[in-house]
CSV table of C-alpha atoms in Angstrom, one decimal:
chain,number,residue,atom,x,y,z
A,1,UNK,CA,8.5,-4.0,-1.4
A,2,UNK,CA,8.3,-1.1,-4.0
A,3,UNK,CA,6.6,2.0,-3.9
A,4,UNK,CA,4.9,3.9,-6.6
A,5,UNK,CA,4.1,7.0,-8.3
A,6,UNK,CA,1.2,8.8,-10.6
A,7,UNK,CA,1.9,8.6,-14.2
A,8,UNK,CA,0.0,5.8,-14.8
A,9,UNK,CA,-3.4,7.8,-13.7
A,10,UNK,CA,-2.0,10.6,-15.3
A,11,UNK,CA,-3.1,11.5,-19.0
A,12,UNK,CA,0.1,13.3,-20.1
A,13,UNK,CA,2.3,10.6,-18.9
A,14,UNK,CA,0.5,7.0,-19.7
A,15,UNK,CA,3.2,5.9,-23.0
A,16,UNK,CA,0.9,5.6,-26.2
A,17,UNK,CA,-1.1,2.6,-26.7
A,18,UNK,CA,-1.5,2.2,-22.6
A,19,UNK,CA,-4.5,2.1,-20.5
A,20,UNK,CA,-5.0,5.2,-18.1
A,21,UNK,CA,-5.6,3.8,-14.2
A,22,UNK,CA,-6.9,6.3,-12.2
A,23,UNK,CA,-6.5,4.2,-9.5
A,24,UNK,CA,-3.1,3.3,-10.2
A,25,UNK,CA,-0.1,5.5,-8.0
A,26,UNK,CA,0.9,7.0,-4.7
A,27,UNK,CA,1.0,3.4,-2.8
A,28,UNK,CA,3.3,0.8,-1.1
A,29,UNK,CA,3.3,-2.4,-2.4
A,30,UNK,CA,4.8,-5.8,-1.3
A,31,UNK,CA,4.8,-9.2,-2.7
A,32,UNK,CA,5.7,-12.7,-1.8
A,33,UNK,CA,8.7,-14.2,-3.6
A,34,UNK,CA,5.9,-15.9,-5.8
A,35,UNK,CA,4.8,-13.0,-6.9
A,36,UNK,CA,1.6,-12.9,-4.8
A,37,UNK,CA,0.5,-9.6,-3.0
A,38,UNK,CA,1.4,-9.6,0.7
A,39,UNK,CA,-1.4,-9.3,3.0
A,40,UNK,CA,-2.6,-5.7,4.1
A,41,UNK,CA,-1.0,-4.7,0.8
A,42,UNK,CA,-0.4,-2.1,-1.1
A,43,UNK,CA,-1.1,1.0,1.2
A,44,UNK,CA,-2.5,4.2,-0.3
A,45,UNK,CA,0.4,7.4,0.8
A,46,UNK,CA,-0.2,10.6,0.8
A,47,UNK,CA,2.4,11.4,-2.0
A,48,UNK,CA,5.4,9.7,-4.6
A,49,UNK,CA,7.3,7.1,-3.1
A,50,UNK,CA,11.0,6.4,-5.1
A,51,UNK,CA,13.3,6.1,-2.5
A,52,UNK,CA,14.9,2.7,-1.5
A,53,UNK,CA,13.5,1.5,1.7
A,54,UNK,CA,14.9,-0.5,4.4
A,55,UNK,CA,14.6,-3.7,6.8
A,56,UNK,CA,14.7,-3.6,10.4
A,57,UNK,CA,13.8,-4.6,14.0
A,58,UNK,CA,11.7,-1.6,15.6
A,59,UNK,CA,9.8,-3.4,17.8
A,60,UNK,CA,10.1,-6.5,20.4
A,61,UNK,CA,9.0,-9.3,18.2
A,62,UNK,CA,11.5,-11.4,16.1
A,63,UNK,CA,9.7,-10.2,12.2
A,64,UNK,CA,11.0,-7.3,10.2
A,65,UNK,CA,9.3,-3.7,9.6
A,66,UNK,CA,9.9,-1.6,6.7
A,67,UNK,CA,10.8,2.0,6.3
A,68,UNK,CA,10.2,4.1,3.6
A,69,UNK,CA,9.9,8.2,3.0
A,70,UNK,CA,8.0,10.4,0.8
A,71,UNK,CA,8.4,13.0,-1.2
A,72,UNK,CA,6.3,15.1,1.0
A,73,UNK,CA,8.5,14.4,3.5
A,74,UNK,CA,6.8,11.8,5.5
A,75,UNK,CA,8.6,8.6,6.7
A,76,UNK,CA,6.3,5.9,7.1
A,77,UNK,CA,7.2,2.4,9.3
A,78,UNK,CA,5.3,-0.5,8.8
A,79,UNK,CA,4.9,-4.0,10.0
A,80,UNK,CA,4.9,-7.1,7.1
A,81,UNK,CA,0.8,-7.0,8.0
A,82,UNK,CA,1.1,-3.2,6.4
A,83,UNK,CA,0.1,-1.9,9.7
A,84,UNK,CA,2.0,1.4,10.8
A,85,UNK,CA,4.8,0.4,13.7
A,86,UNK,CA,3.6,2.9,16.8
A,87,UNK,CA,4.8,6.2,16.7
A,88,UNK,CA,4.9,6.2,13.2
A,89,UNK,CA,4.3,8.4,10.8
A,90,UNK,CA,7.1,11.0,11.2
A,91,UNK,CA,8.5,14.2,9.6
A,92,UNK,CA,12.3,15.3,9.9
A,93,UNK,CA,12.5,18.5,11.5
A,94,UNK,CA,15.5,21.0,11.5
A,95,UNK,CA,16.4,24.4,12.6
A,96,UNK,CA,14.8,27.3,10.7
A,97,UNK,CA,16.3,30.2,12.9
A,98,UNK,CA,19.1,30.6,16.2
A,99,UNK,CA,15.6,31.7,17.8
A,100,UNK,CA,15.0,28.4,19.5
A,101,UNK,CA,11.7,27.7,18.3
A,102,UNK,CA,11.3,28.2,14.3
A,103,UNK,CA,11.8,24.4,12.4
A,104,UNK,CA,11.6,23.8,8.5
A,105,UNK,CA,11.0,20.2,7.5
A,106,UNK,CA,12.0,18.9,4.0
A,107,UNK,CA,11.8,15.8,2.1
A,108,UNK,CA,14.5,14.1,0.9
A,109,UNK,CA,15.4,12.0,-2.3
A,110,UNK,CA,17.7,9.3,-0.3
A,111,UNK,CA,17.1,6.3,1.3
A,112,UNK,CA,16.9,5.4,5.3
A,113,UNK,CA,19.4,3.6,6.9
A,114,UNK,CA,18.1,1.5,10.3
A,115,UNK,CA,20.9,0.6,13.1
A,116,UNK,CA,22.2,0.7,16.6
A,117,UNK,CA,23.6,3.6,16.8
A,118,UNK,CA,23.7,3.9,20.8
A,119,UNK,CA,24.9,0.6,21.7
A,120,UNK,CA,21.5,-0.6,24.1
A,121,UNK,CA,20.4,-3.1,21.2
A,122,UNK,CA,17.6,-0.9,20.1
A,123,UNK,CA,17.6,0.4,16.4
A,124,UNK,CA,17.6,3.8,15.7
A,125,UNK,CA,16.3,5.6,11.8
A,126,UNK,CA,18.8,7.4,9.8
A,127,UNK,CA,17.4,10.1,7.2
A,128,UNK,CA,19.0,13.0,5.7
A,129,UNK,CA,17.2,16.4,5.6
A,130,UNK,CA,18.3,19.7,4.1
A,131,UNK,CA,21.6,20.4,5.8
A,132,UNK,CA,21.7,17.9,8.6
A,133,UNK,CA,21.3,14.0,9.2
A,134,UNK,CA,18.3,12.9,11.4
A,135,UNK,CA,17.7,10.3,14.0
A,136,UNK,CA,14.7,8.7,15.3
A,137,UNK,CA,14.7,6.0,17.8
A,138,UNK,CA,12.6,3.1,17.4
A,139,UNK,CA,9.2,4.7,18.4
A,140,UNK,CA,9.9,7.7,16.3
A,141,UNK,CA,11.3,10.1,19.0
A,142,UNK,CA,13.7,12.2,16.9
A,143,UNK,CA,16.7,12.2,18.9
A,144,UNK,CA,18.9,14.9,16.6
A,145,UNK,CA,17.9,18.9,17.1
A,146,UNK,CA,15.0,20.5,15.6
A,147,UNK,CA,15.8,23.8,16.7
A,148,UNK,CA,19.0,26.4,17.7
A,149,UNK,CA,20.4,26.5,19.9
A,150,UNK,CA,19.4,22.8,20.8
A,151,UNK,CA,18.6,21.0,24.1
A,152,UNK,CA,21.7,19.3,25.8
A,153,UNK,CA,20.5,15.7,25.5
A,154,UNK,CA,19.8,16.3,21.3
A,155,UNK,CA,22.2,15.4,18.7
A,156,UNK,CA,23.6,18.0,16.0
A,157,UNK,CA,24.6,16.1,12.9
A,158,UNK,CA,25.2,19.1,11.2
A,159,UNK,CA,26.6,19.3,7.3
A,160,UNK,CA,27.5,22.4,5.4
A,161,UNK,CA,25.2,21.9,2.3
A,162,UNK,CA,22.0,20.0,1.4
A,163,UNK,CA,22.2,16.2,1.4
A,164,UNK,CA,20.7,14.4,-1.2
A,165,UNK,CA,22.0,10.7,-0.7
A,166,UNK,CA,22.4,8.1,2.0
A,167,UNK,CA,25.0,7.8,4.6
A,168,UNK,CA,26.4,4.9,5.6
A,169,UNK,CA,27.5,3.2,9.0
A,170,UNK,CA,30.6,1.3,9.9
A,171,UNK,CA,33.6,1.1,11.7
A,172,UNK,CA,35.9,3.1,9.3
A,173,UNK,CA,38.7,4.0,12.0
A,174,UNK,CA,39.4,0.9,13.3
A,175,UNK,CA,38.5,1.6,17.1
A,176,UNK,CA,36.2,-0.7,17.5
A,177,UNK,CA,33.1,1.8,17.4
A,178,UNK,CA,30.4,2.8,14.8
A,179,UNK,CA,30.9,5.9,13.1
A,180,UNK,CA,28.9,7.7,10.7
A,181,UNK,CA,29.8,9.2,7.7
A,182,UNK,CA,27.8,11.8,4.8
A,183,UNK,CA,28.3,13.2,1.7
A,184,UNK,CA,28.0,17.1,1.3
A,185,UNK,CA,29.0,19.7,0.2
A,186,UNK,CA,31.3,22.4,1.8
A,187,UNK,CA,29.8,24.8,-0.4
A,188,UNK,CA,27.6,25.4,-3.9
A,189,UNK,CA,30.7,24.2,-5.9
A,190,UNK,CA,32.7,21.8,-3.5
A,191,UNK,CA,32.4,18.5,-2.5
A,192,UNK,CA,33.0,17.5,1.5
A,193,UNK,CA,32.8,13.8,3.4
A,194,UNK,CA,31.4,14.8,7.1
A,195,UNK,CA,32.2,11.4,9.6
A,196,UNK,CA,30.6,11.4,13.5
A,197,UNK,CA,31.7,9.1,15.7
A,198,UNK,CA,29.2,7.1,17.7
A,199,UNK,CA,29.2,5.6,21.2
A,200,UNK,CA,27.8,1.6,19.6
A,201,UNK,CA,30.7,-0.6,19.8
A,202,UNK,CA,31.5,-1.8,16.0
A,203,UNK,CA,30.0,-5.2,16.8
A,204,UNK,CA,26.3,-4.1,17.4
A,205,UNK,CA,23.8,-5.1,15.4
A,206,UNK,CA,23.5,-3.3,11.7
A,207,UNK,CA,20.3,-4.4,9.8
A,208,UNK,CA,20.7,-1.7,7.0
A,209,UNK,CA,23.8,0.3,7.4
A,210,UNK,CA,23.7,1.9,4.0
A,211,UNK,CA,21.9,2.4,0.7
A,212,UNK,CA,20.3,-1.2,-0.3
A,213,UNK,CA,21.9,-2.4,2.8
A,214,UNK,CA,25.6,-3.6,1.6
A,215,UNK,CA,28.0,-2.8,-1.2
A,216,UNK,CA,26.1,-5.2,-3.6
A,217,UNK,CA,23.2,-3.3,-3.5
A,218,UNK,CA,21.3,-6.8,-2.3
A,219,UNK,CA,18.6,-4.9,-0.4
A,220,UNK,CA,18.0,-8.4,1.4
A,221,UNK,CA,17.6,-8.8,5.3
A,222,UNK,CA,16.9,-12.4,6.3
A,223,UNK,CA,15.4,-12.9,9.9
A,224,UNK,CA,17.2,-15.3,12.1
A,225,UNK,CA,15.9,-18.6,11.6
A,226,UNK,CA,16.9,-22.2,12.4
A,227,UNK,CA,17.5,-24.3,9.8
A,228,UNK,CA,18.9,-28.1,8.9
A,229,UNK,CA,20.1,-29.6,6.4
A,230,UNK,CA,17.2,-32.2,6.0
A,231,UNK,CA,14.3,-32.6,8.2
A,232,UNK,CA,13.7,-36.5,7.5
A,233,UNK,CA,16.3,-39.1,8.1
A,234,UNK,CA,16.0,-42.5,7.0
A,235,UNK,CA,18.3,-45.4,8.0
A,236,UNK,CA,18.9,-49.5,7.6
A,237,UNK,CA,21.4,-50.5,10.5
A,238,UNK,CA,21.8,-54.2,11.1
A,239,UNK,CA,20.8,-56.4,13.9
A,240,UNK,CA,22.8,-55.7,17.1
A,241,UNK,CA,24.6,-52.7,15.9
A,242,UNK,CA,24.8,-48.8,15.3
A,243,UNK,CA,25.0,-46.8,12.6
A,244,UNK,CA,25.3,-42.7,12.8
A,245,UNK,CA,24.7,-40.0,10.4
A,246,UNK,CA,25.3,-36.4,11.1
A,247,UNK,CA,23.3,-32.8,10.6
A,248,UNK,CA,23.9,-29.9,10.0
A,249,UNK,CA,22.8,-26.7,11.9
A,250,UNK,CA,22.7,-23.6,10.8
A,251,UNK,CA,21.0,-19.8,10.9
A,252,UNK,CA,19.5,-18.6,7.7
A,253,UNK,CA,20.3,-15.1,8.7
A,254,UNK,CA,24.3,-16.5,9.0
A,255,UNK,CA,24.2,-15.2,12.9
A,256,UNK,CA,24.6,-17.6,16.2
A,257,UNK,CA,21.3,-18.7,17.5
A,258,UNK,CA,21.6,-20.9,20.5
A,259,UNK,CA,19.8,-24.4,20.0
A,260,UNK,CA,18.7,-27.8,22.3
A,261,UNK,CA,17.9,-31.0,21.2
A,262,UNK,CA,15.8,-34.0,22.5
A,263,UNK,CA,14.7,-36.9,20.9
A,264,UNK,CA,11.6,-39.2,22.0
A,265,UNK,CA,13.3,-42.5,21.5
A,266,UNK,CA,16.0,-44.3,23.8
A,267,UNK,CA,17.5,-45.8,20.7
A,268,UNK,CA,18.1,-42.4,19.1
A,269,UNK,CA,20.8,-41.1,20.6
A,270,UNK,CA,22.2,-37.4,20.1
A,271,UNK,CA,25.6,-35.8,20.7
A,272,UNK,CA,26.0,-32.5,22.2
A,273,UNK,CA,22.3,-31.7,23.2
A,274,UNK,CA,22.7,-28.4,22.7
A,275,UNK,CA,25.3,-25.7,21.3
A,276,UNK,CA,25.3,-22.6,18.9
A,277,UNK,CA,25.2,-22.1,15.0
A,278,UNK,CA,26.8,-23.5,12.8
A,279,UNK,CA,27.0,-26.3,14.5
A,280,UNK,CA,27.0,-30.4,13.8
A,281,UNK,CA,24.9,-32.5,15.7
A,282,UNK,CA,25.6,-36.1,16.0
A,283,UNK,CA,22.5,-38.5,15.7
A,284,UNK,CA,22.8,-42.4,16.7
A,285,UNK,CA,21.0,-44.9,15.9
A,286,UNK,CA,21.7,-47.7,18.5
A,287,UNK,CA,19.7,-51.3,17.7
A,288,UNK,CA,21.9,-53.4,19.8
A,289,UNK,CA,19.1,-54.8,22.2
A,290,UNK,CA,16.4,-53.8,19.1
A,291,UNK,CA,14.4,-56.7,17.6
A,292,UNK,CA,14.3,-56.5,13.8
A,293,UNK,CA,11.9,-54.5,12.5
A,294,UNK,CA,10.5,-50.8,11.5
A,295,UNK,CA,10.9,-47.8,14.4
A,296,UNK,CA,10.4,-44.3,13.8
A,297,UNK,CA,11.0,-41.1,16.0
A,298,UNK,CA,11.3,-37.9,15.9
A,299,UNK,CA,14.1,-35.1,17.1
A,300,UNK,CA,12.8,-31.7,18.4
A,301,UNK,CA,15.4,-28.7,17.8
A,302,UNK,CA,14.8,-25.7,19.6
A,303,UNK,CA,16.3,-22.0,19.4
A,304,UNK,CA,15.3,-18.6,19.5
A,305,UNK,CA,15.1,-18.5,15.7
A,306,UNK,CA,11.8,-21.2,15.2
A,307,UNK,CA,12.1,-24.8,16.4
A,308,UNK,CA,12.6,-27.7,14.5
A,309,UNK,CA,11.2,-31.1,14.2
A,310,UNK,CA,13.1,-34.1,12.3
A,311,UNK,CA,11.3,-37.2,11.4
A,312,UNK,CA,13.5,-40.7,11.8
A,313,UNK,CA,12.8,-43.9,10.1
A,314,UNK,CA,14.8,-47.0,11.6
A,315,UNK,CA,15.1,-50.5,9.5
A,316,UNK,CA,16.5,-53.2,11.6
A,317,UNK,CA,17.0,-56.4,10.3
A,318,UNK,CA,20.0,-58.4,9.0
A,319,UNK,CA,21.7,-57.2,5.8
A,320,UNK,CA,23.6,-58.9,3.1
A,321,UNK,CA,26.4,-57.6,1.6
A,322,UNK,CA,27.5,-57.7,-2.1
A,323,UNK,CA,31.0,-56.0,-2.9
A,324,UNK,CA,32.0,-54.8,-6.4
A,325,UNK,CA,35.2,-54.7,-7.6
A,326,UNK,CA,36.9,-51.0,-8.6
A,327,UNK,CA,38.9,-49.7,-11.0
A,328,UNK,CA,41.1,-46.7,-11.2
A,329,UNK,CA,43.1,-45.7,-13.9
């Protein structure tokens, strides 16, 4: 997902030898991995969009929104369908004046962050503006002060200059709790680092803790998924024996999902039925009271992250054996 500017349906900017679009600019854009436009995309904003966005949970459902800001200040959350989340749009307001009431809101140049902040498994959105870093919860309640003197139950995340670039989450004390931390500026000429502490234990959830989501810059988020590591098993066990093969369980997001397993045949035989990712599960294939012949079944996984089903194909019969000799020098 990329957004977009205007100098491409701008005269004075189109390079020589390019074709104006008058069309072209001020959108959201997302494509599939082959290149394809996602569906309900791109979405026409109101201004330039160039900063970073980021992946998150803001809703009840297991699929990812997006956020993304502005340069007119807006912060837009979407679902993959390019439909806004609820609550969504927003602005970032700050204090104007210690009269209570007056609130300036400017854009910002950095990217959002999304995380639990709080600890109750919701995410919150993280965005600087002018002097001050701002907090939505997932419904785009802003949770830091607008105005001064604040309300009791707001946050102040207050810095002594303007911000102009991401902060970043993570347990950087060692306490086993979340803490947030902001470059600034202490004044025009001098530099300052400006940490909060937060009240989410260091293990809660992070789906985009900082700019492009981790030091590599990756900017990728994978949902939590079940996978295997083949979804068709074929075996030739002989007449009045077993054979067993092993697979391999795992979450494409590299998280624990919690899985059960079932097969619909008595001769297919699995070992644990159930357990947590990564995991192993042993599969059976048990032709002692078999006649020879073809069998197939079929194993159903299921987890929280999509289920699963693995197609079996069972040759019973009576095998010859040939053996080859080896050398090793």
């Amino acid at each position: 997902m990329v957004g977009s500017g205007t100098c491409w349906s701008n005269p004075a900017c189109v390079p020589p030898g390019y074709e104006l679009n008058p069309n072209a600019g001020r959108k959201l854009n997302a494509w599939h991995h082959t290149g394809q436009p996602v569906a309900g995309w791109p979405i026409p904003v109101t201004a330039n969009a160039f900063a970073s966005p980021a992946l998150g949970q803001l809703d009840d459902d297991p699929a990812l929104e997006v956020v993304v800001n502005l340069e007119d200040g807006w912060i837009h959350a979407l679902k993959g369908n390019g439909t806004p989340v609820p609550g969504w749009p927003v602005k970032p307001f700050t204090p104007a004046a210690p009269d209570g009431v007056s609130t300036v809101s400017f854009p910002t140049p950095a990217s959002p962050l999304i995380a639990d902040l709080t600890g109750d498994g919701l995410n919150e959105v993280v965005l600087p503006s002018n002097f001050e870093i701002v907090v939505w919860d997932r419904n785009g309640q802003q949770l830091t002060r607008t105005t001064f003197p604040p309300p009791p139950e707001k946050w102040v995340l207050e810095t002594f200059f303007t911000l102009n670039s991401a902060p970043a989450i993570g347990d950087v004390d060692g306490d086993g709790f979340l803490d947030l931390i902001a470059a600034s500026g202490m004044n025009g000429n001098t530099g300052g680092l400006f940490a909060w502490s937060l009240a989410a234990p260091a293990a809660t959830k992070q789906d985009w803790p900082e700019f492009r989501r981790n030091r590599l810059n990756e900017a990728r988020l994978l949902t939590p998924r079940l996978t295997a590591s083949t979804q068709q098993i074929s075996a030739l066990v002989e007449l009045g024996s077993q054979q067993s093969t092993s697979l391999s369980l795992t979450d494409a997001a590299g998280g624990s999902l919690t899985w059960q397993a079932q097969s619909d045949q008595a001769w297919l035989q699995l070992t644990p039925p159930n357990g947590t990712t990564p995991a192993t599960l042993q599969i059976t294939f048990q032709a002692a009271e078999l006649d020879a012949g073809a069998y197939q079944g079929t194993i159903q996984i299921t987890s929280d992250g999509s289920p699963l089903t693995i197609n079996v194909q069972m040759q019973v019969g009576s095998l010859n054996r040939i053996y080859l000799p080896l050398i090793v020098r």
